[in-house]
């Protein structure tokens, strides 16, 4: 969770309010509820997708980002593979 | 004539399904519609006492389904209105006493005489819920601005879509404007963002609702005597009838300190 708040932040009310925390937590839990994919399985799928790119392309694992995107009531896994980085790595 | 079947459901218990059913049925009857409120919460009947009709019950839904009486005989007339009726649930039976196809038969018969059939669903996602949505034309999902109620509402929305009974609409009940303005409660916008369905009603936390239940007089009957919940239910009735009723502004009494701290945010 969030890092400790300084007394200045507390005084100025900069701590995240519980309403905002509730929204974030709900958005996360509903990804798993809706897809019936547990958090652990989702993390494993992400890992394996990244490994596929790393295996076939000369690329660093950190260059591949796999995220869950939400649109209305649909969630989808979106993989981003920067091709510029691919080129640069190929020359190394 | 072909009446419309509206199911009030939620997943989670205690969020206000029975309160919404009683008040919506009342508000629609006050607009001159022919309305029957049907309690599908078999074994835990409550709509009768919230509507103030508990002493007039002779027959119930299970008696109708099992052929011990005609449908008309189980319809208790609320004498305070032109055309408002209650079909009570059985108290000493369980949900298996009624099947989804029984509900379709009963609702089809009611459709011929009534403008609206409003069904109070039990909590949960089992047989009672299946019964409540079997004949529905329109599902209203009640939730509270609270994580577990919103999560359960999401599950119900998924089930309604899977059953092709959607799109469902949302009623957010027990909103505390002061907490929302302090940032300590999910706002209506947050909930709509998360659930991504159409909003038809926002009902504030209001002690007149409890007072109304105590007396068996749904708050929707209170004229314009200040109860904002009363207006909220009449607004939902208007929206269901296709009127473009603006959402009430729920005003919070914001303290000086709250205002000061929001200046710094
Ligand atoms: N907006 C509200 N403000 C205050 N009390 C409410 C409100 N909505 C519901 N309640 C109270 O909450 C309790 C549960 O409501 P009920 O309609 O029986 O829920 P459900 O049918 O979903 O189990 C009741 O005591 C009711 O009076
Ligand atoms: Mg109830």
Coordinates of C-alpha atoms and ligand atoms in Angstrom, one line a residue:
Chain A
X1 CA 0.0 0.0 0.0
X2 CA 1.0 3.7 0.0
X3 CA 4.0 5.0 1.7
X4 CA 3.9 6.6 5.1
X5 CA 2.6 10.2 5.1
X6 CA 4.6 13.1 6.4
X7 CA 2.9 15.2 9.1
X8 CA 2.7 18.0 6.5
X9 CA 0.7 15.8 4.2
X10 CA -1.5 14.8 7.0
X11 CA -2.1 18.3 8.0
X12 CA -2.9 19.4 4.5
X13 CA -5.2 16.3 4.0
X14 CA -3.1 14.9 1.2
X15 CA -3.4 11.4 2.3
X16 CA -5.5 9.3 -0.1
X17 CA -9.1 9.3 1.0
X18 CA -10.8 6.0 1.7
X19 CA -13.3 6.6 -1.2
X20 CA -10.5 6.7 -3.7
X21 CA -8.9 3.6 -2.2
X22 CA -12.2 1.8 -2.4
X23 CA -12.5 2.6 -6.1
X24 CA -9.0 1.4 -6.9
X25 CA -9.5 -1.8 -4.9
X26 CA -12.8 -2.5 -6.6
X27 CA -11.4 -2.0 -10.0
X28 CA -8.6 -4.5 -9.3
X29 CA -10.8 -7.2 -7.7
X30 CA -13.4 -6.9 -10.5
X31 CA -10.8 -7.8 -13.2
X32 CA -10.5 -11.2 -11.6
X33 CA -14.2 -11.6 -10.7
X34 CA -15.3 -10.8 -14.3
X35 CA -12.7 -12.9 -16.1
X36 CA -12.7 -15.8 -13.5
X37 CA -8.9 -15.7 -13.7
X38 CA -7.2 -15.6 -10.3
X39 CA -4.5 -13.0 -9.6
X40 CA -1.8 -15.7 -9.5
X41 CA -2.8 -17.2 -12.9
X42 CA -3.0 -13.7 -14.5
X43 CA 0.6 -13.0 -13.2
X44 CA 1.8 -16.3 -14.7
X45 CA 0.2 -15.6 -18.1
X46 CA 1.9 -12.2 -18.1
X47 CA 5.2 -13.8 -17.3
X48 CA 4.9 -16.4 -20.0
X49 CA 3.9 -13.9 -22.7
X50 CA 7.0 -11.9 -21.9
X51 CA 9.1 -15.0 -22.1
X52 CA 7.8 -15.8 -25.6
X53 CA 9.0 -12.4 -26.8
X54 CA 12.3 -12.8 -25.1
X55 CA 12.8 -16.2 -26.6
X56 CA 12.1 -15.3 -30.2
X57 CA 13.4 -11.7 -30.3
X58 CA 16.5 -10.1 -29.1
X59 CA 14.8 -8.0 -26.5
X60 CA 15.0 -7.3 -22.7
X61 CA 12.1 -8.5 -20.6
X62 CA 11.7 -5.0 -19.2
X63 CA 10.9 -3.7 -22.6
X64 CA 7.7 -5.8 -22.8
X65 CA 4.7 -4.5 -20.8
X66 CA 1.6 -6.6 -20.3
X67 CA -1.3 -4.8 -18.7
X68 CA -5.0 -5.2 -18.1
X69 CA -7.0 -2.6 -20.0
X70 CA -10.6 -1.8 -19.2
X71 CA -13.3 -0.7 -21.5
X72 CA -16.9 -0.6 -20.1
X73 CA -17.4 -4.0 -18.6
X74 CA -14.7 -5.7 -20.7
X75 CA -11.1 -6.3 -19.6
X76 CA -8.4 -7.3 -22.0
X77 CA -4.8 -8.2 -21.7
X78 CA -2.7 -5.8 -23.7
X79 CA 0.9 -6.5 -24.6
X80 CA 3.2 -3.6 -25.7
X81 CA 6.4 -4.5 -27.4
X82 CA 8.5 -1.5 -28.5
X83 CA 9.9 -2.3 -31.9
X84 CA 12.5 0.5 -31.7
X85 CA 14.0 -1.2 -28.7
X86 CA 14.1 -4.4 -30.7
X87 CA 16.1 -2.7 -33.4
X88 CA 18.5 -1.2 -31.0
X89 CA 19.0 -4.5 -29.1
X90 CA 19.6 -6.3 -32.4
X91 CA 22.7 -4.2 -33.0
X92 CA 24.2 -4.8 -29.7
Chain B
X1 CA -52.9 -4.7 -22.2
X2 CA -49.4 -6.0 -21.5
X3 CA -47.8 -4.9 -18.2
X4 CA -44.2 -4.6 -17.6
X5 CA -42.3 -6.9 -15.2
X6 CA -39.6 -5.1 -13.2
X7 CA -37.3 -7.1 -10.9
X8 CA -35.5 -5.4 -8.0
X9 CA -32.4 -7.4 -7.1
X10 CA -28.9 -6.9 -5.6
X11 CA -26.9 -10.0 -4.8
X12 CA -26.0 -8.7 -1.3
X13 CA -28.7 -8.7 1.4
X14 CA -29.8 -5.7 3.3
X15 CA -29.0 -3.0 0.7
X16 CA -32.7 -1.9 0.3
X17 CA -34.4 -4.2 -2.3
X18 CA -37.6 -4.5 -0.2
X19 CA -37.6 -0.8 0.5
X20 CA -37.2 0.1 -3.1
X21 CA -39.9 -2.4 -4.2
X22 CA -42.4 -1.0 -1.7
X23 CA -41.7 2.6 -2.6
X24 CA -41.5 2.2 -6.3
X25 CA -44.8 0.3 -6.4
X26 CA -46.3 3.0 -4.2
X27 CA -44.9 5.8 -6.3
X28 CA -46.2 4.2 -9.6
X29 CA -49.6 3.6 -8.0
X30 CA -49.7 7.3 -7.0
X31 CA -49.2 8.2 -10.7
X32 CA -52.4 6.3 -11.4
X33 CA -50.9 3.1 -12.6
X34 CA -52.2 -0.4 -11.9
X35 CA -49.4 -2.0 -9.9
X36 CA -48.8 -5.3 -8.2
X37 CA -45.8 -5.8 -5.9
X38 CA -44.8 -9.5 -5.7
X39 CA -42.6 -10.8 -2.9
X40 CA -40.3 -13.5 -4.3
X41 CA -38.4 -13.9 -1.1
X42 CA -40.0 -17.1 -0.1
X43 CA -39.4 -18.1 3.5
X44 CA -38.4 -14.6 4.5
X45 CA -41.4 -12.5 3.6
X46 CA -41.1 -8.8 4.4
X47 CA -42.7 -6.8 1.7
X48 CA -46.1 -7.2 3.5
X49 CA -44.9 -5.5 6.7
X50 CA -43.0 -2.7 4.9
X51 CA -46.2 -2.0 2.9
X52 CA -48.3 -2.2 6.1
X53 CA -50.5 -5.1 4.7
X54 CA -49.3 -7.9 7.0
X55 CA -52.6 -8.4 8.7
X56 CA -54.6 -8.9 5.6
X57 CA -52.8 -12.0 4.2
X58 CA -55.0 -15.1 3.5
X59 CA -53.2 -16.7 0.5
X60 CA -49.7 -16.3 -0.8
X61 CA -47.6 -17.0 -3.9
X62 CA -47.1 -20.7 -3.1
X63 CA -50.9 -21.2 -2.7
X64 CA -51.3 -19.8 -6.2
X65 CA -48.6 -22.0 -7.7
X66 CA -49.9 -25.1 -6.0
X67 CA -53.5 -24.3 -7.0
X68 CA -55.1 -23.7 -3.6
X69 CA -56.5 -20.4 -4.7
X70 CA -56.9 -18.2 -7.8
X71 CA -54.4 -15.5 -8.5
X72 CA -56.9 -12.8 -7.7
X73 CA -57.5 -14.2 -4.3
X74 CA -53.8 -13.8 -3.4
X75 CA -53.8 -10.2 -4.5
X76 CA -54.2 -8.0 -1.4
X77 CA -55.5 -4.5 -2.3
X78 CA -53.8 -1.6 -0.6
X79 CA -56.8 0.6 0.1
X80 CA -54.8 3.8 0.3
X81 CA -54.4 3.7 -3.4
X82 CA -56.6 3.2 -6.5
X83 CA -54.8 0.2 -7.9
X84 CA -52.0 -1.2 -5.8
X85 CA -51.8 -4.9 -4.8
X86 CA -49.4 -7.2 -3.0
X87 CA -48.8 -10.8 -3.6
X88 CA -47.1 -12.0 -0.5
X89 CA -44.4 -14.7 -0.3
X90 CA -45.1 -17.9 1.7
X91 CA -43.4 -17.7 5.1
X92 CA -43.1 -21.3 6.0
X93 CA -41.9 -22.8 2.8
X94 CA -38.6 -22.6 1.0
X95 CA -37.6 -21.3 -2.4
X96 CA -38.0 -24.7 -4.1
X97 CA -41.8 -24.4 -3.7
X98 CA -41.7 -22.1 -6.8
X99 CA -40.0 -22.6 -10.1
X100 CA -38.9 -20.2 -12.8
X101 CA -41.6 -21.5 -15.1
X102 CA -44.3 -21.0 -12.3
X103 CA -43.1 -17.3 -12.2
X104 CA -43.5 -17.0 -16.0
X105 CA -47.1 -18.3 -15.8
X106 CA -48.0 -16.0 -12.8
X107 CA -46.5 -12.9 -14.5
X108 CA -48.1 -13.6 -17.8
X109 CA -51.5 -13.7 -16.1
X110 CA -50.7 -10.5 -14.2
X111 CA -49.5 -8.7 -17.3
X112 CA -53.0 -8.9 -18.8
X113 CA -54.4 -6.7 -16.0
X114 CA -51.6 -4.6 -14.6
X115 CA -49.4 -1.9 -15.9
X116 CA -46.5 -2.9 -13.6
X117 CA -45.5 -6.1 -11.8
X118 CA -42.6 -5.2 -9.4
X119 CA -40.8 -8.2 -8.0
X120 CA -38.8 -8.1 -4.8
X121 CA -35.9 -10.5 -5.2
X122 CA -34.2 -12.4 -2.3
X123 CA -30.5 -11.9 -1.8
X124 CA -28.1 -14.4 -3.4
X125 CA -27.7 -15.9 -6.9
X126 CA -29.6 -19.2 -6.4
X127 CA -33.1 -20.4 -7.0
X128 CA -34.9 -17.4 -5.5
X129 CA -32.9 -15.0 -7.8
X130 CA -33.6 -17.3 -10.8
X131 CA -37.3 -17.1 -9.9
X132 CA -37.2 -13.3 -9.6
X133 CA -35.7 -12.8 -13.1
X134 CA -37.5 -15.6 -14.9
X135 CA -40.2 -13.4 -16.4
X136 CA -38.5 -10.0 -16.1
X137 CA -38.6 -7.2 -18.7
X138 CA -36.4 -4.9 -16.8
X139 CA -33.9 -5.5 -13.9
X140 CA -33.1 -2.8 -11.4
X141 CA -30.0 -3.5 -9.3
X142 CA -29.8 -1.9 -5.9
X143 CA -26.4 -1.2 -4.4
X144 CA -24.9 0.8 -1.6
X145 CA -21.7 3.0 -1.9
X146 CA -19.7 0.3 -0.2
X147 CA -17.1 -2.2 -1.6
X148 CA -18.9 -5.5 -0.9
X149 CA -22.3 -4.2 -2.2
X150 CA -20.7 -2.9 -5.4
X151 CA -18.8 -6.1 -6.0
X152 CA -21.9 -8.2 -5.6
X153 CA -23.8 -5.8 -7.9
X154 CA -21.1 -6.4 -10.5
X155 CA -21.6 -10.2 -10.2
X156 CA -25.4 -9.8 -10.7
X157 CA -24.9 -7.6 -13.7
X158 CA -22.7 -10.3 -15.3
X159 CA -25.4 -13.0 -14.6
X160 CA -28.2 -10.8 -16.0
X161 CA -26.2 -10.2 -19.2
X162 CA -25.5 -14.0 -19.4
X163 CA -29.2 -14.7 -19.1
X164 CA -29.9 -12.0 -21.7
X165 CA -32.2 -10.2 -19.4
X166 CA -30.3 -6.9 -19.6
X167 CA -29.4 -4.2 -19.8
X168 CA -30.0 -3.8 -16.1
X169 CA -30.2 -0.3 -14.5
X170 CA -28.7 0.8 -11.2
X171 CA -30.2 2.4 -8.1
X172 CA -27.6 3.6 -5.5
X173 CA -29.2 3.6 -2.1
X174 CA -28.0 5.0 1.3
X175 CA -25.8 7.7 -0.1
X176 CA -24.4 10.0 2.6
X177 CA -23.5 13.2 0.8
X178 CA -21.4 14.5 3.7
X179 CA -19.1 11.5 3.5
X180 CA -18.9 11.7 -0.3
X181 CA -17.8 15.3 -0.1
X182 CA -15.2 14.4 2.5
X183 CA -13.9 11.7 0.0
X184 CA -14.7 9.0 2.5
X185 CA -17.4 7.3 0.4
X186 CA -17.6 6.1 -3.2
X187 CA -19.3 8.7 -5.2
X188 CA -22.1 8.0 -7.7
X189 CA -19.6 8.7 -10.6
X190 CA -17.1 6.2 -9.1
X191 CA -19.8 3.5 -9.0
X192 CA -21.0 4.2 -12.5
X193 CA -17.4 4.1 -13.7
X194 CA -16.9 0.8 -12.1
X195 CA -20.1 -0.9 -13.0
X196 CA -20.7 0.7 -16.4
X197 CA -24.5 0.5 -16.4
X198 CA -27.2 3.2 -16.6
X199 CA -28.2 4.9 -13.4
X200 CA -32.0 5.3 -12.7
X201 CA -31.9 6.4 -9.1
X202 CA -30.0 7.8 -6.2
X203 CA -31.5 7.5 -2.7
X204 CA -30.0 9.3 0.2
X205 CA -29.6 7.8 3.7
X206 CA -32.8 9.0 5.3
X207 CA -34.3 8.1 8.7
X208 CA -37.8 8.7 7.2
X209 CA -37.4 5.3 5.5
X210 CA -37.1 3.5 8.8
X211 CA -39.9 5.6 10.3
X212 CA -42.0 4.6 7.2
X213 CA -41.2 0.9 7.7
X214 CA -42.1 1.2 11.4
X215 CA -45.5 2.4 10.5
X216 CA -46.1 0.4 7.3
X217 CA -46.3 3.6 5.3
X218 CA -43.7 3.8 2.5
X219 CA -41.9 7.1 2.5
X220 CA -43.0 7.7 -1.1
X221 CA -46.5 8.5 0.3
X222 CA -45.2 11.4 2.3
X223 CA -46.1 14.4 0.2
X224 CA -43.5 17.1 0.0
X225 CA -42.8 17.2 3.7
X226 CA -39.1 17.4 3.4
X227 CA -38.1 13.8 3.1
X228 CA -35.6 13.7 0.3
X229 CA -35.9 9.9 0.0
X230 CA -39.6 10.4 -0.8
X231 CA -38.8 12.6 -3.8
X232 CA -36.0 10.2 -4.8
X233 CA -38.5 7.4 -5.2
X234 CA -41.0 9.5 -7.1
X235 CA -38.2 10.5 -9.4
X236 CA -37.3 6.9 -10.2
X237 CA -41.0 6.2 -11.0
X238 CA -41.0 9.1 -13.4
X239 CA -37.8 7.9 -15.1
X240 CA -39.2 4.4 -15.5
X241 CA -42.1 6.0 -17.3
X242 CA -39.8 7.6 -19.7
X243 CA -39.6 11.1 -18.2
X244 CA -36.3 12.9 -18.2
X245 CA -36.1 13.7 -14.5
X246 CA -32.9 15.4 -13.4
X247 CA -31.0 13.8 -10.6
X248 CA -31.5 15.6 -7.3
X249 CA -28.5 17.4 -5.9
X250 CA -27.7 15.8 -2.6
X251 CA -26.4 18.6 -0.5
X252 CA -23.9 18.0 2.2
X253 CA -23.4 20.2 5.1
X254 CA -19.7 20.8 4.7
X255 CA -17.9 22.0 7.8
X256 CA -15.4 24.8 7.8
X257 CA -12.5 22.4 8.4
X258 CA -13.5 20.2 5.5
X259 CA -13.6 23.3 3.2
X260 CA -10.2 24.4 4.5
X261 CA -8.6 21.0 3.9
X262 CA -10.1 20.8 0.4
X263 CA -8.5 24.1 -0.4
X264 CA -5.1 22.5 0.1
X265 CA -5.8 19.5 -2.1
Ligands
LIG1 N1 -32.0 5.0 2.2 C1 -32.1 4.5 3.4 N2 -31.9 5.2 4.5 C2 -32.1 4.6 5.7 N3 -32.4 3.4 5.9 C3 -32.5 2.6 4.9 C4 -32.4 3.1 3.5 N4 -32.7 2.0 2.7 C5 -32.9 0.9 3.4 N5 -32.8 1.2 4.8 C6 -33.0 0.3 5.9 O1 -32.1 -0.8 5.7 C7 -32.7 -2.0 6.1 C8 -32.6 -3.1 5.0 O2 -33.4 -2.7 3.9 P1 -34.3 -3.7 3.1 O3 -35.1 -3.0 2.1 O4 -35.0 -4.7 4.0 O5 -33.1 -4.5 2.4 P2 -33.1 -5.9 1.5 O6 -34.5 -6.1 1.1 O7 -32.2 -5.6 0.4 O8 -32.6 -6.9 2.4 C9 -34.1 -1.7 6.6 O9 -34.1 -1.5 8.0 C10 -34.4 -0.4 5.9 O10 -35.3 0.4 6.6
LIG2 MG1 -35.8 -7.9 1.4

